[in-house]
PDB file of C-alpha atoms and ligand atoms in Angstrom:
ATOM      1  CA  UNK A 627     133.909  57.779  91.505  1.00 49.00           C
ATOM      2  CA  UNK A 628     136.633  57.463  94.001  1.00 54.00           C
ATOM      3  CA  UNK A 629     135.896  59.070  97.637  1.00 53.00           C
ATOM      4  CA  UNK A 630     137.482  61.963  97.040  1.00 56.00           C
ATOM      5  CA  UNK A 631     136.086  63.031  93.640  1.00 54.00           C
ATOM      6  CA  UNK A 632     132.878  62.008  95.026  1.00 50.00           C
ATOM      7  CA  UNK A 633     133.294  64.224  97.822  1.00 51.00           C
ATOM      8  CA  UNK A 634     134.086  67.329  95.329  1.00 50.00           C
ATOM      9  CA  UNK A 635     130.957  66.282  93.776  1.00 50.00           C
ATOM     10  CA  UNK A 636     128.622  66.702  96.833  1.00 50.00           C
ATOM     11  CA  UNK A 637     131.031  69.672  97.962  1.00 52.00           C
ATOM     12  CA  UNK A 638     129.892  71.314  94.702  1.00 50.00           C
ATOM     13  CA  UNK A 639     126.482  69.933  94.922  1.00 50.00           C
ATOM     14  CA  UNK A 640     125.604  71.900  98.361  1.00 52.00           C
ATOM     15  CA  UNK A 641     127.498  74.958  96.915  1.00 51.00           C
ATOM     16  CA  UNK A 642     124.837  75.113  94.215  1.00 51.00           C
ATOM     17  CA  UNK A 643     122.241  74.175  97.282  1.00 50.00           C
ATOM     18  CA  UNK A 644     123.257  77.635  98.564  1.00 52.00           C
ATOM     19  CA  UNK A 645     123.480  79.833  96.096  1.00 54.00           C
ATOM     20  CA  UNK A 646     120.692  78.634  93.895  1.00 85.00           C
ATOM     21  CA  UNK A 647     118.037  81.590  94.947  1.00 96.00           C
ATOM     22  CA  UNK A 648     118.145  84.548  93.252  1.00 97.00           C
ATOM     23  CA  UNK A 649     119.388  87.602  94.958  1.00 97.00           C
ATOM     24  CA  UNK A 650     116.294  89.818  96.650  1.00 98.00           C
ATOM     25  CA  UNK A 651     115.929  93.342  96.868  1.00 98.00           C
ATOM     26  CA  UNK A 652     113.303  94.882  99.146  1.00 98.00           C
ATOM     27  CA  UNK A 653     111.267  98.051  99.170  1.00 97.00           C
ATOM     28  CA  UNK A 654     109.604  99.557 101.974  1.00 97.00           C
ATOM     29  CA  UNK A 655     106.486 101.385 102.746  1.00 93.00           C
ATOM     30  CA  UNK A 656     105.630 104.983 103.233  1.00 90.00           C
ATOM     31  CA  UNK A 657     106.032 106.537 106.652  1.00 84.00           C
ATOM     32  CA  UNK A 658     107.848 103.098 107.134  1.00 87.00           C
ATOM     33  CA  UNK A 659     111.746 101.945 106.514  1.00 91.00           C
ATOM     34  CA  UNK A 660     114.395  99.414 105.353  1.00 92.00           C
ATOM     35  CA  UNK A 661     114.129  98.173 109.454  1.00 91.00           C
ATOM     36  CA  UNK A 662     110.536  97.383 108.863  1.00 94.00           C
ATOM     37  CA  UNK A 663     111.111  94.036 106.299  1.00 95.00           C
ATOM     38  CA  UNK A 664     113.289  92.588 109.011  1.00 96.00           C
ATOM     39  CA  UNK A 665     110.656  90.241 109.290  1.00 97.00           C
ATOM     40  CA  UNK A 666     111.006  89.519 106.301  1.00 98.00           C
ATOM     41  CA  UNK A 667     114.384  89.364 105.761  1.00 97.00           C
ATOM     42  CA  UNK A 668     114.265  86.901 108.521  1.00 97.00           C
ATOM     43  CA  UNK A 669     111.820  84.478 106.668  1.00 98.00           C
ATOM     44  CA  UNK A 670     113.505  84.940 103.213  1.00 97.00           C
ATOM     45  CA  UNK A 671     116.911  83.699 105.351  1.00 97.00           C
ATOM     46  CA  UNK A 672     115.506  81.172 107.078  1.00 97.00           C
ATOM     47  CA  UNK A 673     113.394  79.136 103.859  1.00 97.00           C
ATOM     48  CA  UNK A 674     116.530  79.934 101.673  1.00 97.00           C
ATOM     49  CA  UNK A 675     119.819  80.147 103.031  1.00 96.00           C
ATOM     50  CA  UNK A 676     122.492  81.396 101.429  1.00 95.00           C
ATOM     51  CA  UNK A 677     119.834  84.466  99.654  1.00 96.00           C
ATOM     52  CA  UNK A 678     121.537  87.731  98.998  1.00 96.00           C
ATOM     53  CA  UNK A 679     119.012  90.418 100.569  1.00 97.00           C
ATOM     54  CA  UNK A 680     119.184  93.971  99.195  1.00 97.00           C
ATOM     55  CA  UNK A 681     117.067  95.711 101.726  1.00 97.00           C
ATOM     56  CA  UNK A 682     117.170  99.971 100.203  1.00 96.00           C
ATOM     57  CA  UNK A 683     116.915 101.875 103.198  1.00 95.00           C
ATOM     58  CA  UNK A 684     116.165 105.659 101.220  1.00 95.00           C
ATOM     59  CA  UNK A 685     113.149 107.884 101.793  1.00 93.00           C
ATOM     60  CA  UNK A 686     112.111 106.319 104.929  1.00 90.00           C
ATOM     61  CA  UNK A 687     109.789 107.977 107.422  1.00 87.00           C
ATOM     62  CA  UNK A 688     108.590 111.679 106.047  1.00 86.00           C
ATOM     63  CA  UNK A 689     111.252 111.261 103.464  1.00 88.00           C
ATOM     64  CA  UNK A 690     108.995 108.593 101.394  1.00 92.00           C
ATOM     65  CA  UNK A 691     106.770 111.320 101.158  1.00 92.00           C
ATOM     66  CA  UNK A 692     109.213 113.184  98.907  1.00 93.00           C
ATOM     67  CA  UNK A 693     108.120 113.257  94.801  1.00 95.00           C
ATOM     68  CA  UNK A 694     107.918 109.836  94.037  1.00 97.00           C
ATOM     69  CA  UNK A 695     109.836 110.007  90.297  1.00 97.00           C
ATOM     70  CA  UNK A 696     112.884 111.089  92.724  1.00 97.00           C
ATOM     71  CA  UNK A 697     112.687 108.091  94.574  1.00 97.00           C
ATOM     72  CA  UNK A 698     111.690 105.824  91.744  1.00 98.00           C
ATOM     73  CA  UNK A 699     115.045 107.321  89.837  1.00 98.00           C
ATOM     74  CA  UNK A 700     116.984 106.319  93.290  1.00 98.00           C
ATOM     75  CA  UNK A 701     115.353 103.480  93.551  1.00 98.00           C
ATOM     76  CA  UNK A 702     116.500 102.250  89.545  1.00 98.00           C
ATOM     77  CA  UNK A 703     120.102 103.619  90.157  1.00 98.00           C
ATOM     78  CA  UNK A 704     119.907 100.866  92.638  1.00 98.00           C
ATOM     79  CA  UNK A 705     118.851  97.980  90.675  1.00 97.00           C
ATOM     80  CA  UNK A 706     120.503  98.620  87.960  1.00 97.00           C
ATOM     81  CA  UNK A 707     123.859  98.545  89.884  1.00 97.00           C
ATOM     82  CA  UNK A 708     122.850  95.452  91.599  1.00 97.00           C
ATOM     83  CA  UNK A 709     121.619  93.613  88.200  1.00 96.00           C
ATOM     84  CA  UNK A 710     124.690  94.285  87.243  1.00 96.00           C
ATOM     85  CA  UNK A 711     126.426  92.136  89.557  1.00 96.00           C
ATOM     86  CA  UNK A 712     124.084  89.448  89.133  1.00 96.00           C
ATOM     87  CA  UNK A 713     124.092  88.320  86.046  1.00 93.00           C
ATOM     88  CA  UNK A 714     121.686  85.429  86.715  1.00 93.00           C
ATOM     89  CA  UNK A 715     118.524  87.509  87.430  1.00 97.00           C
ATOM     90  CA  UNK A 716     117.234  89.276  90.724  1.00 98.00           C
ATOM     91  CA  UNK A 717     113.648  89.131  92.236  1.00 98.00           C
ATOM     92  CA  UNK A 718     112.311  91.977  93.666  1.00 98.00           C
ATOM     93  CA  UNK A 719     109.554  92.754  96.013  1.00 98.00           C
ATOM     94  CA  UNK A 720     107.938  96.200  97.047  1.00 98.00           C
ATOM     95  CA  UNK A 721     105.501  96.522 100.024  1.00 97.00           C
ATOM     96  CA  UNK A 722     102.743  99.624  99.728  1.00 97.00           C
ATOM     97  CA  UNK A 723     104.080 102.733  97.848  1.00 97.00           C
ATOM     98  CA  UNK A 724     107.209 100.590  97.448  1.00 97.00           C
ATOM     99  CA  UNK A 725     106.234  97.979  95.087  1.00 98.00           C
ATOM    100  CA  UNK A 726     104.751 101.206  92.778  1.00 98.00           C
ATOM    101  CA  UNK A 727     108.186 102.712  92.979  1.00 98.00           C
ATOM    102  CA  UNK A 728     109.773  99.536  92.297  1.00 98.00           C
ATOM    103  CA  UNK A 729     107.334  98.741  89.285  1.00 98.00           C
ATOM    104  CA  UNK A 730     108.040 102.668  87.697  1.00 98.00           C
ATOM    105  CA  UNK A 731     112.271 101.654  88.310  1.00 98.00           C
ATOM    106  CA  UNK A 732     111.942  98.413  86.900  1.00 98.00           C
ATOM    107  CA  UNK A 733     110.001  99.974  83.843  1.00 98.00           C
ATOM    108  CA  UNK A 734     112.020 102.430  83.541  1.00 98.00           C
ATOM    109  CA  UNK A 735     115.193 100.239  82.950  1.00 98.00           C
ATOM    110  CA  UNK A 736     115.042  98.956  79.663  1.00 97.00           C
ATOM    111  CA  UNK A 737     117.545  95.826  80.211  1.00 96.00           C
ATOM    112  CA  UNK A 738     116.651  94.805  83.927  1.00 97.00           C
ATOM    113  CA  UNK A 739     117.301  92.160  85.306  1.00 96.00           C
ATOM    114  CA  UNK A 740     114.672  91.476  87.360  1.00 98.00           C
ATOM    115  CA  UNK A 741     113.004  87.663  87.276  1.00 98.00           C
ATOM    116  CA  UNK A 742     110.128  88.358  90.106  1.00 98.00           C
ATOM    117  CA  UNK A 743     108.860  91.244  90.803  1.00 98.00           C
ATOM    118  CA  UNK A 744     106.368  91.025  94.024  1.00 98.00           C
ATOM    119  CA  UNK A 745     103.895  93.749  94.430  1.00 98.00           C
ATOM    120  CA  UNK A 746     102.458  93.682  97.944  1.00 98.00           C
ATOM    121  CA  UNK A 747      99.457  95.658  98.628  1.00 98.00           C
ATOM    122  CA  UNK A 748     100.625  98.567  96.292  1.00 98.00           C
ATOM    123  CA  UNK A 749      98.437 100.912  94.683  1.00 98.00           C
ATOM    124  CA  UNK A 750      99.155 100.154  91.480  1.00 98.00           C
ATOM    125  CA  UNK A 751      95.987 101.742  89.360  1.00 98.00           C
ATOM    126  CA  UNK A 752      96.050 105.000  91.744  1.00 98.00           C
ATOM    127  CA  UNK A 753      94.861 105.605  95.279  1.00 96.00           C
ATOM    128  CA  UNK A 754      91.097 107.123  96.074  1.00 96.00           C
ATOM    129  CA  UNK A 755      90.198 107.126  99.927  1.00 88.00           C
ATOM    130  CA  UNK A 756      90.074 108.359 103.279  1.00 84.00           C
ATOM    131  CA  UNK A 757      91.752 105.773 105.134  1.00 82.00           C
ATOM    132  CA  UNK A 758      94.780 106.593 103.145  1.00 80.00           C
ATOM    133  CA  UNK A 759      94.894 109.835 103.313  1.00 85.00           C
ATOM    134  CA  UNK A 760      94.040 110.066 106.482  1.00 84.00           C
ATOM    135  CA  UNK A 761      97.299 108.505 107.635  1.00 80.00           C
ATOM    136  CA  UNK A 762      99.168 111.566 106.209  1.00 82.00           C
ATOM    137  CA  UNK A 763      96.758 114.314 106.332  1.00 86.00           C
ATOM    138  CA  UNK A 764      94.298 113.498 108.647  1.00 84.00           C
ATOM    139  CA  UNK A 765      91.943 116.580 107.612  1.00 84.00           C
ATOM    140  CA  UNK A 766      91.317 116.141 104.406  1.00 88.00           C
ATOM    141  CA  UNK A 767      88.636 115.511 102.277  1.00 88.00           C
ATOM    142  CA  UNK A 768      89.000 112.976  99.642  1.00 90.00           C
ATOM    143  CA  UNK A 769      86.406 114.198  97.320  1.00 88.00           C
ATOM    144  CA  UNK A 770      88.465 117.655  97.758  1.00 90.00           C
ATOM    145  CA  UNK A 771      91.814 116.089  98.040  1.00 92.00           C
ATOM    146  CA  UNK A 772      92.313 116.694  94.516  1.00 92.00           C
ATOM    147  CA  UNK A 773      92.022 120.700  94.670  1.00 90.00           C
ATOM    148  CA  UNK A 774      95.551 120.187  96.544  1.00 91.00           C
ATOM    149  CA  UNK A 775      96.903 117.234  94.499  1.00 93.00           C
ATOM    150  CA  UNK A 776      96.168 117.482  91.139  1.00 94.00           C
ATOM    151  CA  UNK A 777      98.335 121.692  90.944  1.00 93.00           C
ATOM    152  CA  UNK A 778     101.925 122.206  90.684  1.00 92.00           C
ATOM    153  CA  UNK A 779     102.617 122.092  94.462  1.00 89.00           C
ATOM    154  CA  UNK A 780     100.886 119.545  95.111  1.00 92.00           C
ATOM    155  CA  UNK A 781     103.048 116.900  92.904  1.00 92.00           C
ATOM    156  CA  UNK A 782     105.768 117.512  95.442  1.00 93.00           C
ATOM    157  CA  UNK A 783     104.020 114.891  97.324  1.00 93.00           C
ATOM    158  CA  UNK A 784     104.146 110.979  96.471  1.00 94.00           C
ATOM    159  CA  UNK A 785     100.629 110.521  97.310  1.00 92.00           C
ATOM    160  CA  UNK A 786      99.263 113.605  95.017  1.00 95.00           C
ATOM    161  CA  UNK A 787     101.763 111.384  92.489  1.00 97.00           C
ATOM    162  CA  UNK A 788      99.438 108.534  92.184  1.00 97.00           C
ATOM    163  CA  UNK A 789      95.890 109.708  93.877  1.00 96.00           C
ATOM    164  CA  UNK A 790      93.047 108.904  91.132  1.00 97.00           C
ATOM    165  CA  UNK A 791      90.147 110.588  91.202  1.00 97.00           C
ATOM    166  CA  UNK A 792      87.789 109.076  89.642  1.00 97.00           C
ATOM    167  CA  UNK A 793      85.160 111.958  89.531  1.00 96.00           C
ATOM    168  CA  UNK A 794      88.051 114.504  88.650  1.00 96.00           C
ATOM    169  CA  UNK A 795      89.792 112.448  85.822  1.00 97.00           C
ATOM    170  CA  UNK A 796      90.538 115.795  83.485  1.00 97.00           C
ATOM    171  CA  UNK A 797      92.261 117.118  86.255  1.00 96.00           C
ATOM    172  CA  UNK A 798      94.431 114.047  86.737  1.00 97.00           C
ATOM    173  CA  UNK A 799      95.590 114.022  83.345  1.00 97.00           C
ATOM    174  CA  UNK A 800      96.271 117.419  83.500  1.00 96.00           C
ATOM    175  CA  UNK A 801      98.701 117.067  86.685  1.00 96.00           C
ATOM    176  CA  UNK A 802      99.761 114.137  87.583  1.00 97.00           C
ATOM    177  CA  UNK A 803     102.563 113.702  86.479  1.00 96.00           C
ATOM    178  CA  UNK A 804     103.716 109.849  87.288  1.00 98.00           C
ATOM    179  CA  UNK A 805     100.479 107.199  87.246  1.00 98.00           C
ATOM    180  CA  UNK A 806      98.867 108.192  83.996  1.00 98.00           C
ATOM    181  CA  UNK A 807     102.765 107.882  82.397  1.00 98.00           C
ATOM    182  CA  UNK A 808     103.956 104.573  84.237  1.00 98.00           C
ATOM    183  CA  UNK A 809     100.456 102.946  83.624  1.00 98.00           C
ATOM    184  CA  UNK A 810     100.685 104.192  79.713  1.00 98.00           C
ATOM    185  CA  UNK A 811      97.308 106.301  80.562  1.00 98.00           C
ATOM    186  CA  UNK A 812      99.157 109.335  78.817  1.00 97.00           C
ATOM    187  CA  UNK A 813     101.169 107.964  75.601  1.00 96.00           C
ATOM    188  CA  UNK A 814     104.733 109.551  74.981  1.00 97.00           C
ATOM    189  CA  UNK A 815     107.400 108.155  73.560  1.00 97.00           C
ATOM    190  CA  UNK A 816     108.594 106.201  76.844  1.00 97.00           C
ATOM    191  CA  UNK A 817     105.653 104.159  76.407  1.00 98.00           C
ATOM    192  CA  UNK A 818     106.837 101.600  74.404  1.00 98.00           C
ATOM    193  CA  UNK A 819     109.537 101.524  76.826  1.00 98.00           C
ATOM    194  CA  UNK A 820     107.363 101.359  79.916  1.00 98.00           C
ATOM    195  CA  UNK A 821     105.251  98.518  78.623  1.00 98.00           C
ATOM    196  CA  UNK A 822     108.694  96.480  76.897  1.00 98.00           C
ATOM    197  CA  UNK A 823     110.159  96.348  80.922  1.00 98.00           C
ATOM    198  CA  UNK A 824     106.926  94.932  82.392  1.00 98.00           C
ATOM    199  CA  UNK A 825     107.126  92.248  78.961  1.00 98.00           C
ATOM    200  CA  UNK A 826     110.948  91.075  80.237  1.00 98.00           C
ATOM    201  CA  UNK A 827     109.686  90.051  83.330  1.00 98.00           C
ATOM    202  CA  UNK A 828     109.619  86.332  84.462  1.00 98.00           C
ATOM    203  CA  UNK A 829     106.894  86.362  87.089  1.00 98.00           C
ATOM    204  CA  UNK A 830     104.312  89.563  87.897  1.00 98.00           C
ATOM    205  CA  UNK A 831     103.031  88.564  91.677  1.00 98.00           C
ATOM    206  CA  UNK A 832     100.263  91.138  92.822  1.00 98.00           C
ATOM    207  CA  UNK A 833      98.827  90.528  96.473  1.00 98.00           C
ATOM    208  CA  UNK A 834      96.461  92.610  97.805  1.00 98.00           C
ATOM    209  CA  UNK A 835      92.919  91.692 100.187  1.00 98.00           C
ATOM    210  CA  UNK A 836      89.513  92.299 100.735  1.00 98.00           C
ATOM    211  CA  UNK A 837      90.073  93.473 104.894  1.00 97.00           C
ATOM    212  CA  UNK A 838      93.273  95.836 103.728  1.00 97.00           C
ATOM    213  CA  UNK A 839      91.574  99.285 104.613  1.00 95.00           C
ATOM    214  CA  UNK A 840      93.991 101.938 103.663  1.00 94.00           C
ATOM    215  CA  UNK A 841      94.365 100.880  99.909  1.00 95.00           C
ATOM    216  CA  UNK A 842      91.027 101.690  98.468  1.00 96.00           C
ATOM    217  CA  UNK A 843      89.799 100.600  96.591  1.00 97.00           C
ATOM    218  CA  UNK A 844      91.736  97.582  97.752  1.00 98.00           C
ATOM    219  CA  UNK A 845      91.508  95.709  94.193  1.00 98.00           C
ATOM    220  CA  UNK A 846      94.095  98.727  93.314  1.00 98.00           C
ATOM    221  CA  UNK A 847      96.375  96.372  94.120  1.00 98.00           C
ATOM    222  CA  UNK A 848      95.048  94.219  91.311  1.00 98.00           C
ATOM    223  CA  UNK A 849      95.075  96.971  89.004  1.00 98.00           C
ATOM    224  CA  UNK A 850      91.423  97.273  89.454  1.00 98.00           C
ATOM    225  CA  UNK A 851      89.765 100.600  90.238  1.00 98.00           C
ATOM    226  CA  UNK A 852      86.316 102.536  90.719  1.00 98.00           C
ATOM    227  CA  UNK A 853      84.630 104.304  87.145  1.00 97.00           C
ATOM    228  CA  UNK A 854      83.333 107.156  87.809  1.00 96.00           C
ATOM    229  CA  UNK A 855      80.182 106.344  89.574  1.00 96.00           C
ATOM    230  CA  UNK A 856      82.582 104.523  92.179  1.00 96.00           C
ATOM    231  CA  UNK A 857      82.164 101.221  91.449  1.00 97.00           C
ATOM    232  CA  UNK A 858      84.804  98.988  90.758  1.00 98.00           C
ATOM    233  CA  UNK A 859      86.503  97.552  87.738  1.00 98.00           C
ATOM    234  CA  UNK A 860      88.210  94.446  88.003  1.00 98.00           C
ATOM    235  CA  UNK A 861      91.535  94.340  86.122  1.00 98.00           C
ATOM    236  CA  UNK A 862      90.572  91.986  83.183  1.00 98.00           C
ATOM    237  CA  UNK A 863      87.875  94.574  82.283  1.00 98.00           C
ATOM    238  CA  UNK A 864      90.046  97.888  82.146  1.00 98.00           C
ATOM    239  CA  UNK A 865      91.609  99.446  79.560  1.00 98.00           C
ATOM    240  CA  UNK A 866      94.918  99.166  80.654  1.00 98.00           C
ATOM    241  CA  UNK A 867      94.502  94.785  80.432  1.00 98.00           C
ATOM    242  CA  UNK A 868      91.726  94.454  77.544  1.00 98.00           C
ATOM    243  CA  UNK A 869      94.596  96.996  74.945  1.00 98.00           C
ATOM    244  CA  UNK A 870      97.508  95.454  76.753  1.00 98.00           C
ATOM    245  CA  UNK A 871      99.012  98.930  77.372  1.00 98.00           C
ATOM    246  CA  UNK A 872     101.294  97.953  79.444  1.00 98.00           C
ATOM    247  CA  UNK A 873     101.844  93.949  79.249  1.00 98.00           C
ATOM    248  CA  UNK A 874      99.621  92.784  82.190  1.00 98.00           C
ATOM    249  CA  UNK A 875      97.707  90.633  79.445  1.00 98.00           C
ATOM    250  CA  UNK A 876     100.672  89.281  77.402  1.00 98.00           C
ATOM    251  CA  UNK A 877     101.918  88.475  80.958  1.00 98.00           C
ATOM    252  CA  UNK A 878      98.718  86.679  82.177  1.00 98.00           C
ATOM    253  CA  UNK A 879      98.353  84.810  78.562  1.00 98.00           C
ATOM    254  CA  UNK A 880     102.201  83.632  79.127  1.00 98.00           C
ATOM    255  CA  UNK A 881     101.434  82.425  82.637  1.00 98.00           C
ATOM    256  CA  UNK A 882     103.067  85.024  84.728  1.00 98.00           C
ATOM    257  CA  UNK A 883     101.252  87.054  85.760  1.00 98.00           C
ATOM    258  CA  UNK A 884      99.798  85.734  89.747  1.00 98.00           C
ATOM    259  CA  UNK A 885      96.900  87.966  91.224  1.00 98.00           C
ATOM    260  CA  UNK A 886      96.404  86.298  94.716  1.00 98.00           C
ATOM    261  CA  UNK A 887      93.769  87.554  97.316  1.00 98.00           C
ATOM    262  CA  UNK A 888      94.322  87.381 100.982  1.00 98.00           C
ATOM    263  CA  UNK A 889      91.866  88.090 102.866  1.00 97.00           C
ATOM    264  CA  UNK A 890      91.868  89.180 107.099  1.00 97.00           C
ATOM    265  CA  UNK A 891      95.322  90.940 106.035  1.00 98.00           C
ATOM    266  CA  UNK A 892      95.560  94.598 107.179  1.00 97.00           C
ATOM    267  CA  UNK A 893      97.112  96.838 104.810  1.00 95.00           C
ATOM    268  CA  UNK A 894      99.869  97.939 107.687  1.00 94.00           C
ATOM    269  CA  UNK A 895     100.225  94.197 108.794  1.00 97.00           C
ATOM    270  CA  UNK A 896     101.407  92.539 105.009  1.00 97.00           C
ATOM    271  CA  UNK A 897     105.180  93.178 105.296  1.00 97.00           C
ATOM    272  CA  UNK A 898     105.127  91.512 108.925  1.00 97.00           C
ATOM    273  CA  UNK A 899     102.937  88.850 108.433  1.00 97.00           C
ATOM    274  CA  UNK A 900     105.181  85.638 108.535  1.00 97.00           C
ATOM    275  CA  UNK A 901     101.642  83.264 107.154  1.00 97.00           C
ATOM    276  CA  UNK A 902     101.727  86.023 104.203  1.00 97.00           C
ATOM    277  CA  UNK A 903     105.326  85.655 103.687  1.00 98.00           C
ATOM    278  CA  UNK A 904     105.332  82.472 103.580  1.00 97.00           C
ATOM    279  CA  UNK A 905     102.499  81.071 101.796  1.00 97.00           C
ATOM    280  CA  UNK A 906     102.472  83.653  98.412  1.00 97.00           C
ATOM    281  CA  UNK A 907     105.568  85.618  99.109  1.00 98.00           C
ATOM    282  CA  UNK A 908     108.700  82.831  99.156  1.00 98.00           C
ATOM    283  CA  UNK A 909     107.356  80.232  97.085  1.00 97.00           C
ATOM    284  CA  UNK A 910     107.750  82.871  94.384  1.00 97.00           C
ATOM    285  CA  UNK A 911     111.272  83.569  94.983  1.00 97.00           C
ATOM    286  CA  UNK A 912     113.251  80.787  93.189  1.00 92.00           C
TER     287      UNK A 912
HETATM  288  C1  LIG B 586     111.020 109.779  79.611  1.00 64.43           C
HETATM  289  O1  LIG B 586     112.208 109.271  80.573  1.00 64.43           O
HETATM  290  C2  LIG B 586     112.693 109.873  80.603  1.00 64.43           C
HETATM  291  C3  LIG B 586     114.086 109.231  81.411  1.00 64.43           C
HETATM  292  O2  LIG B 586     113.316 108.275  82.377  1.00 64.43           O
HETATM  293  C4  LIG B 586     112.990 111.244  81.385  1.00 64.43           C
HETATM  294  O3  LIG B 586     113.992 111.791  81.561  1.00 64.43           O
HETATM  295  C5  LIG B 586     111.824 111.914  80.430  1.00 64.43           C
HETATM  296  O4  LIG B 586     111.125 113.596  80.799  1.00 64.43           O
HETATM  297  C6  LIG B 586     110.366 110.980  79.861  1.00 64.43           C
HETATM  298  N1  LIG B 586     109.781 111.586  79.237  1.00 64.43           N
HETATM  299  C7  LIG B 586     108.279 111.403  79.152  1.00 64.43           C
HETATM  300  C8  LIG B 586     107.588 112.523  77.825  1.00 64.43           C
HETATM  301  O5  LIG B 586     108.181 111.113  79.740  1.00 64.43           O
HETATM  302  C1  LIG B 587      80.323 101.874  86.295  1.00 64.43           C
HETATM  303  O1  LIG B 587      80.092 100.864  86.562  1.00 64.43           O
HETATM  304  C2  LIG B 587      79.116  99.556  86.637  1.00 64.43           C
HETATM  305  C3  LIG B 587      79.532  98.556  86.717  1.00 64.43           C
HETATM  306  O2  LIG B 587      79.719  98.012  85.778  1.00 64.43           O
HETATM  307  C4  LIG B 587      78.228 100.507  85.150  1.00 64.43           C
HETATM  308  O3  LIG B 587      76.928 100.146  86.098  1.00 64.43           O
HETATM  309  C5  LIG B 587      77.888 101.890  85.615  1.00 64.43           C
HETATM  310  O4  LIG B 587      77.635 102.417  84.680  1.00 64.43           O
HETATM  311  C6  LIG B 587      79.874 102.249  85.247  1.00 64.43           C
HETATM  312  N1  LIG B 587      79.714 103.720  85.766  1.00 64.43           N
HETATM  313  C7  LIG B 587      79.943 104.782  84.342  1.00 64.43           C
HETATM  314  C8  LIG B 587      79.911 106.211  84.166  1.00 64.43           C
HETATM  315  O5  LIG B 587      80.610 104.655  83.481  1.00 64.43           O
END
């Protein structure tokens, strides 16, 4: 090989190195915004130089309380547009409510390009607890919140859309316009689509931990949830898993579902904790 050829070869190799990480889309949490994802942007750029990062900047602050379907549709359009520019695939990281929005957006796209989806302490099986509630409604009691949330008016607020009161399941099924649908607890002609899109993922990473302090139960970050007597039923014993309703069991059996328990991380710090980002997010963003 001539020096010139060798040089071109090395140059191409270098080029290949810098473009070999898939683009990453970030979705921020509730009462927060894209600027709060900047530490994650820095960490990704440092570890994976050249990665193209798209930080979704809509629905920040109080706008994050808007009806969740509206947010899902906007994020889906964003995902679709960026996906069409990157046929090689994209990775998505959603934090807190953002992980739920991102997951639902993926489910509504039949031909999405998402390879790895990282759910960072997101209430995937819903939320039922005072800590989270009081971030937004300081005076509302968890056991009566359903009266507001499970109503046509209440459903205009994002957190009502995934409020899952284990004692008031009848009302949950009757009024909730979001969670029972994307979790295929209520079957519609969209249900098979919602499952197929999950099965298209190359990997789903579910991150959560016992010291979260806000997501209640914290196991909801792994699709675990309370039963009627408020005992936490882990993912692998819930119908959503055992009946493979949305494809989680298939993913796990194919080595594509990764469940990560990370202790000593408070909910409001997951996305800015460099150790979390380095240990359990970056390794999956290839
Ligand atoms: C099915 O999905 C479409 C497009 O996302 C939506 O407009 C429609 O309301 C959904 N139908 C049901 C029954 O959920
Ligand atoms: C809830 O789960 C606990 C522990 O698995 C069980 O003992 C209890 O009977 C369950 N409650 C209901 C209403 O199923």
